[in-house]
Coordinates of C-alpha atoms in Angstrom, one line a residue:
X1 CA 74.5 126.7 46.1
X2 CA 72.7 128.4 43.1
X3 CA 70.9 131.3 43.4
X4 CA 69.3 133.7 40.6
X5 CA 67.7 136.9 41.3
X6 CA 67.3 136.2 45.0
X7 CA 70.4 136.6 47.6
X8 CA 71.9 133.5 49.4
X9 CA 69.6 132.1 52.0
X10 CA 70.7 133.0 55.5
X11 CA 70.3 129.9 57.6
X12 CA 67.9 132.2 60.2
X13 CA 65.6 132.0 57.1
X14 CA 65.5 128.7 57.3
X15 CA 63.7 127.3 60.6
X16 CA 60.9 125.2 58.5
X17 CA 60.7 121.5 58.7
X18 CA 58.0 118.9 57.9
X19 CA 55.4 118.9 60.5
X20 CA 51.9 117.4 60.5
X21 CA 48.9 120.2 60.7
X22 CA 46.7 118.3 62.5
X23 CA 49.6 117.5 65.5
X24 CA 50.2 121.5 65.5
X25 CA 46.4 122.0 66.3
X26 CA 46.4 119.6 68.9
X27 CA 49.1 121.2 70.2
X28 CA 47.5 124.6 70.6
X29 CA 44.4 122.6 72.0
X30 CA 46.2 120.7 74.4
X31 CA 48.0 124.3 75.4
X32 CA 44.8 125.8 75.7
X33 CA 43.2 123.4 78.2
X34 CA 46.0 122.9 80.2
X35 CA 48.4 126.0 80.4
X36 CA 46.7 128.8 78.7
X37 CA 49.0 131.0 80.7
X38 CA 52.3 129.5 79.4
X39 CA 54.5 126.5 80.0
X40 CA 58.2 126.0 79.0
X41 CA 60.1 123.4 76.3
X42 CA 61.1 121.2 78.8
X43 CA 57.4 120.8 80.5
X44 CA 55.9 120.8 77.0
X45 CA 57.9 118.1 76.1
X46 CA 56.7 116.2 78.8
X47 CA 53.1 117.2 78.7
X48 CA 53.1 116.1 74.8
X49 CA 54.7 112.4 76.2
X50 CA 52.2 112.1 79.0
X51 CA 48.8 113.0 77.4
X52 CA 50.1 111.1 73.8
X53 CA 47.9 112.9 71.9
X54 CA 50.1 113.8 68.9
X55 CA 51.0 110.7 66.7
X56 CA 53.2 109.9 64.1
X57 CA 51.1 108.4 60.7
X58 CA 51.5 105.1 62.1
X59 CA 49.9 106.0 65.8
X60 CA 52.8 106.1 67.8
X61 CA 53.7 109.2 70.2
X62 CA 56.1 111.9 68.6
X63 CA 59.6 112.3 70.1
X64 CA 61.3 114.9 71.4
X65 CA 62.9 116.3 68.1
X66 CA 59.1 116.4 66.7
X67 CA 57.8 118.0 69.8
X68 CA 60.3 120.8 68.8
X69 CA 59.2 121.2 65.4
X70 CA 55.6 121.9 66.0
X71 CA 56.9 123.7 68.3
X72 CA 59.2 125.6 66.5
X73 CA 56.8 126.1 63.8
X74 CA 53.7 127.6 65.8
X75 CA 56.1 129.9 67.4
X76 CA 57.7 130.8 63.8
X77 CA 54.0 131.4 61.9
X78 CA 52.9 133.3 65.1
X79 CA 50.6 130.8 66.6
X80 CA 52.7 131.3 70.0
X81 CA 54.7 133.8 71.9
X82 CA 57.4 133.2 74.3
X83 CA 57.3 135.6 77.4
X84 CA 60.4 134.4 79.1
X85 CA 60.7 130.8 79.0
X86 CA 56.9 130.3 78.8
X87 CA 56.0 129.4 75.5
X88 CA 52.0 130.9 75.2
X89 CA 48.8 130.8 72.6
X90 CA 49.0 133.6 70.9
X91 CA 45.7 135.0 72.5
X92 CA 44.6 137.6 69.2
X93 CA 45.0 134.7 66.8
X94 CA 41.7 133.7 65.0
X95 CA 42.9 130.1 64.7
X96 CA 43.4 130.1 68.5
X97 CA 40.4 131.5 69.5
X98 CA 38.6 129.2 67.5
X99 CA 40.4 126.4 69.4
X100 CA 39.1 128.3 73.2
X101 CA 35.6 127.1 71.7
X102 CA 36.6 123.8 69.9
X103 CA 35.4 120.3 71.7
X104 CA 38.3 118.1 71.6
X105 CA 41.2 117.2 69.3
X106 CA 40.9 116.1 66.1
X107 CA 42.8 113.8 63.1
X108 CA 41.5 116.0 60.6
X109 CA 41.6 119.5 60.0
X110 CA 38.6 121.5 59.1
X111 CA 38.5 123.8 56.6
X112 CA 38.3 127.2 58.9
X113 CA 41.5 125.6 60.4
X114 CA 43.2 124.9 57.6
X115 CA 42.3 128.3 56.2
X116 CA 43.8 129.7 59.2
X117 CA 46.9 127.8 58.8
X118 CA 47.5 128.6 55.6
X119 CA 47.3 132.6 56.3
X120 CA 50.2 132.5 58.9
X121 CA 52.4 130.7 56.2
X122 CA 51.2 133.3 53.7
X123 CA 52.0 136.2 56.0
X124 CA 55.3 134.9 57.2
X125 CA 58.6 136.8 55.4
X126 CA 60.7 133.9 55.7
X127 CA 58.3 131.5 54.0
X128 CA 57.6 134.3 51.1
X129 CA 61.7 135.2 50.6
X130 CA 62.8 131.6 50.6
X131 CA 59.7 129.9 48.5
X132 CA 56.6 131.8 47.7
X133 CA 58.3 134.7 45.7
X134 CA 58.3 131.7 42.9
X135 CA 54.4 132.3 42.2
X136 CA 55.0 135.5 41.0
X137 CA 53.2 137.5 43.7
X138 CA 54.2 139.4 46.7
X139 CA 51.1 139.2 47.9
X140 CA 51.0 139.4 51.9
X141 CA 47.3 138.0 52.2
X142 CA 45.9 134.4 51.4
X143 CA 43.5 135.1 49.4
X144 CA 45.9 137.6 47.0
X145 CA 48.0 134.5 46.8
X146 CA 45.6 132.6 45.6
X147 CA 44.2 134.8 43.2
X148 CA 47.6 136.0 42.0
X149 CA 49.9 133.0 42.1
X150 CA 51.3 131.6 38.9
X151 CA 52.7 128.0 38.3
X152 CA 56.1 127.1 39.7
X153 CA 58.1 123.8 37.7
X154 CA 60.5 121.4 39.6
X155 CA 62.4 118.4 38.8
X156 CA 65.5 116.8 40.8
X157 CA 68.8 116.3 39.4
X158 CA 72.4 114.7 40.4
X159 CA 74.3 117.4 41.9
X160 CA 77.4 117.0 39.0
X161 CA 80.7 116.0 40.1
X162 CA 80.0 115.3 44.1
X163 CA 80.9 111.6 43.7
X164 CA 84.5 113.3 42.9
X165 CA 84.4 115.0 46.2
X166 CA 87.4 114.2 49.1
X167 CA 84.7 112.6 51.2
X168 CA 83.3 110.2 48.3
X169 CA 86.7 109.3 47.4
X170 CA 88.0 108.0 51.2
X171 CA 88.3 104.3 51.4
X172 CA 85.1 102.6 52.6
X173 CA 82.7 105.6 51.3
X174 CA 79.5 104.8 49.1
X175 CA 80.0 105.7 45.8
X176 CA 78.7 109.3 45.1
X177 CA 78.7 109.9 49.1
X178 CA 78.0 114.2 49.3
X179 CA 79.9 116.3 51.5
X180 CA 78.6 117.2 54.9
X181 CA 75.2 119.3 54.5
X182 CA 75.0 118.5 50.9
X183 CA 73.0 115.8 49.2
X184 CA 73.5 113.7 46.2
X185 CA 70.3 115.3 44.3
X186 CA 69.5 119.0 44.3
X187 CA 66.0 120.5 43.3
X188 CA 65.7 122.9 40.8
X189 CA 62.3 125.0 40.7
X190 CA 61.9 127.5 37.8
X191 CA 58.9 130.0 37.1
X192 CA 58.7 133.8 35.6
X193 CA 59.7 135.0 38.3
X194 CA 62.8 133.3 39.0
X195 CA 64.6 130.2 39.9
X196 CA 66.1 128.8 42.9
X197 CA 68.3 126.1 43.4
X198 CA 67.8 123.5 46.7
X199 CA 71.2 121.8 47.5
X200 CA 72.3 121.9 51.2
X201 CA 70.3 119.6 53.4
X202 CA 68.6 122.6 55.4
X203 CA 67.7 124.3 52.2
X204 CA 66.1 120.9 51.5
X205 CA 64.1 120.4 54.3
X206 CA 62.8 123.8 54.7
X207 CA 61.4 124.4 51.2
X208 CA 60.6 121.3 49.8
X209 CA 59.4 119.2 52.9
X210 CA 58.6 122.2 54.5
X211 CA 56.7 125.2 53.1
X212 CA 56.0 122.9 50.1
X213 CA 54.2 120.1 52.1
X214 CA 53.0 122.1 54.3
X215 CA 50.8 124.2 51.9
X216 CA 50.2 121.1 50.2
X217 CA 48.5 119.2 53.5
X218 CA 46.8 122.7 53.7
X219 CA 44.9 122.7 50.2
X220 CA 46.8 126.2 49.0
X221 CA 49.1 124.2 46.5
X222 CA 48.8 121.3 44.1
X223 CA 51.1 119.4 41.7
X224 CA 51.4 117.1 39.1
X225 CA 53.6 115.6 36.8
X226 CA 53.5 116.1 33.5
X227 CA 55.9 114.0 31.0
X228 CA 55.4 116.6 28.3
X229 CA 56.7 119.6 30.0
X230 CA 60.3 117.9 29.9
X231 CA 59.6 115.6 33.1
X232 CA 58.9 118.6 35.5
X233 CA 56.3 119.0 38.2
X234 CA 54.1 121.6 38.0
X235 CA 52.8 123.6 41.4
X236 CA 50.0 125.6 41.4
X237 CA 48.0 127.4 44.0
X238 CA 44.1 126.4 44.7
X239 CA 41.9 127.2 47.4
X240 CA 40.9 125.1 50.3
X241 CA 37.4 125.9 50.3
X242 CA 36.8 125.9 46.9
X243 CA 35.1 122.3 46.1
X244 CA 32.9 123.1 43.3
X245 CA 34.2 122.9 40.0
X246 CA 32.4 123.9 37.0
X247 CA 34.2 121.4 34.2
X248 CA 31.2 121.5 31.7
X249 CA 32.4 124.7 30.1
X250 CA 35.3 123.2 29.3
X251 CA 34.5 120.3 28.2
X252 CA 32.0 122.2 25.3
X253 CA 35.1 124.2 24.1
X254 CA 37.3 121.4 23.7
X255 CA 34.0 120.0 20.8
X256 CA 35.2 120.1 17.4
X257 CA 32.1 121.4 15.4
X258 CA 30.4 118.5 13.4
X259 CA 32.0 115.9 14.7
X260 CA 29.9 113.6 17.0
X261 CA 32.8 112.3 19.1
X262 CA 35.6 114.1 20.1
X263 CA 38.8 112.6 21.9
X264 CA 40.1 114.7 24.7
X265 CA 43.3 114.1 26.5
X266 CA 42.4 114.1 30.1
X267 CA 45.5 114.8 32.0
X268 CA 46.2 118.5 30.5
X269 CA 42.8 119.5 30.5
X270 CA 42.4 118.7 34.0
X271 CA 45.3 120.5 34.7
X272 CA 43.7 123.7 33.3
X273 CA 40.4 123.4 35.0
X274 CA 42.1 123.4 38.2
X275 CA 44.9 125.9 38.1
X276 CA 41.7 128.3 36.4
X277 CA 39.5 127.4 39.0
X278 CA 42.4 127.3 42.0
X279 CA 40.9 124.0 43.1
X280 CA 42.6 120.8 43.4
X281 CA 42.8 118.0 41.5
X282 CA 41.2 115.8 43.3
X283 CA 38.0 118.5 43.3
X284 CA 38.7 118.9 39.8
X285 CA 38.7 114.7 39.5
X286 CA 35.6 114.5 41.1
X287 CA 34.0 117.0 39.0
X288 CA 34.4 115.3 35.9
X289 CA 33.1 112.0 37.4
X290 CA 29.9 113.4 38.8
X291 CA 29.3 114.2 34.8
X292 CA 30.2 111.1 33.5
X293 CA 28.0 109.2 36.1
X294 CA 25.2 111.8 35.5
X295 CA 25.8 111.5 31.4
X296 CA 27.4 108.5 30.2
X297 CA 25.6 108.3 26.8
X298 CA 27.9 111.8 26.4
X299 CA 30.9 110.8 28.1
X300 CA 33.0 107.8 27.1
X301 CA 36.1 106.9 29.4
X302 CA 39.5 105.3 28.0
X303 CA 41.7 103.3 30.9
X304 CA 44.9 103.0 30.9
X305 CA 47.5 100.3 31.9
X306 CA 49.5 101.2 35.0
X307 CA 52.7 100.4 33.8
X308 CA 51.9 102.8 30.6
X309 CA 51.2 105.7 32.8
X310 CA 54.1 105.0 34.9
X311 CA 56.7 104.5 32.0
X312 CA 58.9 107.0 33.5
X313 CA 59.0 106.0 37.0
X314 CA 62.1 105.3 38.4
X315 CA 60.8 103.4 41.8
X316 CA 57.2 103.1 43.8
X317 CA 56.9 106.2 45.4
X318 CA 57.6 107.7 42.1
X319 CA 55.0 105.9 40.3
X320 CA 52.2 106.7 42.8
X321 CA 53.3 110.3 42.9
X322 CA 52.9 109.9 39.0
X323 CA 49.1 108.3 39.3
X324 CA 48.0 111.5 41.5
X325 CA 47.6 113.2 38.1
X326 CA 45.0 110.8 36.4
X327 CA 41.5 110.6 36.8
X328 CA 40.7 107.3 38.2
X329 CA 36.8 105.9 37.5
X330 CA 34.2 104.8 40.0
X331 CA 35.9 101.2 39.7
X332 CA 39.1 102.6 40.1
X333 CA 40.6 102.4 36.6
X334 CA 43.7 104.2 35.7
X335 CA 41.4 107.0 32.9
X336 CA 43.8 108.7 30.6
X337 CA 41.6 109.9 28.0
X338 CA 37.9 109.9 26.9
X339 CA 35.5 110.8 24.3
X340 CA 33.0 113.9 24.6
X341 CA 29.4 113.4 22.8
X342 CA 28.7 116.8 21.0
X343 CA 24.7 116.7 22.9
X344 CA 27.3 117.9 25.7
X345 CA 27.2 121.5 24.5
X346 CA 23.4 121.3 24.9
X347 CA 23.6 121.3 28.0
X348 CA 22.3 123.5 30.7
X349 CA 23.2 121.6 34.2
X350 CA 24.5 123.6 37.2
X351 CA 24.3 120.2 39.1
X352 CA 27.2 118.7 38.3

């Protein structure tokens, strides 16, 4: 394992996996009706069967191992205590009081809940030692973070020479098989502040489908690829209740005086608006079509072909994870770039 200006990673720093939000909140919901006062692992794991209120994306009830992930996760960010073996809403918590008054559960989180969220990831060591040091900030509070917090690049990599390792090489083994606890890709994130190097399995699942995904289902990070910053993804912190974007003074300093029509490339300047305006990109999206609809004798779309801006993807999910970063149309066409009429930088509209 690589590491640069931070020390190795102890494996107690290391408790975060991928767990859906909304099955978390339902947890502390379901807690809150039922056993306020506490209940163990074992009777929690039965409660979560019987009631079948947390689902996997497909609907199903969550297993055991899952049960122990939310589980693990609300005790980790401070969202429960255990007082003995009774596992117990953490009674001082704002997110939890606001679940004492909520009316039932929920597949979507609100804002004030995914606010609230957020903070306990923000304010946890472990997540800020083993991830969020990347930003650039050490900021303790949300909204410091997302004031403060620079962009962060990744891209994933072969991990050189494992298909040379003793386990790769025994007879019957896949081709490039890893060694136990080590996979055949490692991610690489790089910023100002730093870099860090993701090889071992655990390492893996705790930073990039853990803190990562979860501040991405949270609204406090974004990403996109961008093919001209050598194939890396960039992150960036946004707000989740920031939905207003103001795009139109951007769009008048991007006009090149005396020229009626000028091209803009879509993709970077949308990029800009939001990591200025910590929103996301799909705010930031929205933004620029509420204009277009409201102006389209100033604002002339270009579509693209999907295989053009997907050139560089490898396999499916790569190629929708690649789309997230263009603008798509009211009819849903792939928009790369457009034309800006200069009457734009007349005008005066707060409404859009």
């Amino acid at each position: 394992m690589n590491t640069t200006n931070r020390e190795r990673r102890s494996s107690t720093k290391l408790w975060m996996r991928y767990v859906s939000f909304v099955n978390a909140r339902n947890l502390l919901y379901l807690l809150l009706r039922q056993h306020p006062d506490g209940i163990t692992a074992k009777e929690m794991d039965a409660l979560v069967k019987r009631e079948g209120v947390l689902t996997t994306q497909r609907g199903k009830g969550i297993s055991r191992t899952t049960t122990f992930h939310v589980r693990n996760a609300l005790y980790h960010l401070g969202l429960l205590e255990l007082r003995g073996r009774l596992y117990v809403p953490t009674s001082d918590a704002v997110l939890v009081e606001h679940l004492a008054q909520a009316e039932g559960y929920s597949k979507q989180l609100t804002t004030k809940e995914k606010v609230e969220f957020a903070r306990h990831v923000v304010e946890n060591a472990d997540c800020r030692d083993v991830f969020l040091w990347l930003f650039g900030t050490e900021a303790t509070e949300l909204e410091a973070f997302v004031e403060r917090a620079g962009t962060v690049r990744w891209r994933s990599e072969d991990i050189p020479g494992l298909a040379d390792t003793p386990l790769a090489s025994r007879e019957g083994a896949t081709p490039g098989a890893a060694r136990k606890g080590q996979r055949r890709w490692r991610v690489v994130m790089t910023s100002p502040a730093g870099a860090m190097t993701l090889e071992t399995e655990d390492e893996v699942q705790a930073v990039f489908y853990g803190v990562r995904y979860w501040l991405m289902q949270l609204d406090v990070l974004d990403e996109m690829f961008f093919e001209g910053e050598g194939g890396h993804t960039i992150m960036f912190a946004t707000d989740p209740r920031n939905s207003q974007v103001d795009i139109l003074p951007y769009l008048k300093r991007e006009l090149v005086p005396g020229v009626p029509w000028t091209p803009l490339h879509l993709r970077p300047l949308m990029l800009n608006v939001a990591r200025d305006q910590h929103a996301t990109l799909e705010a930031t999206h929205a933004a620029f079509r509420r204009l277009a609809r409201r102006y389209p004798q100033y604002v002339y779309l270009i579509a693209t072909a999907r295989s053009f801006a997907t050139i560089t993807a490898s396999s499916a999910t790569a190629e929708e994870f690649q789309l997230r970063g263009y603008l798509r149309d009211d009819q849903g066409r792939i928009i790369s770039h457009a034309r800006v009429h200069e009457k734009i930088g007349d005008l005066d509209d707060t409404a859009v």
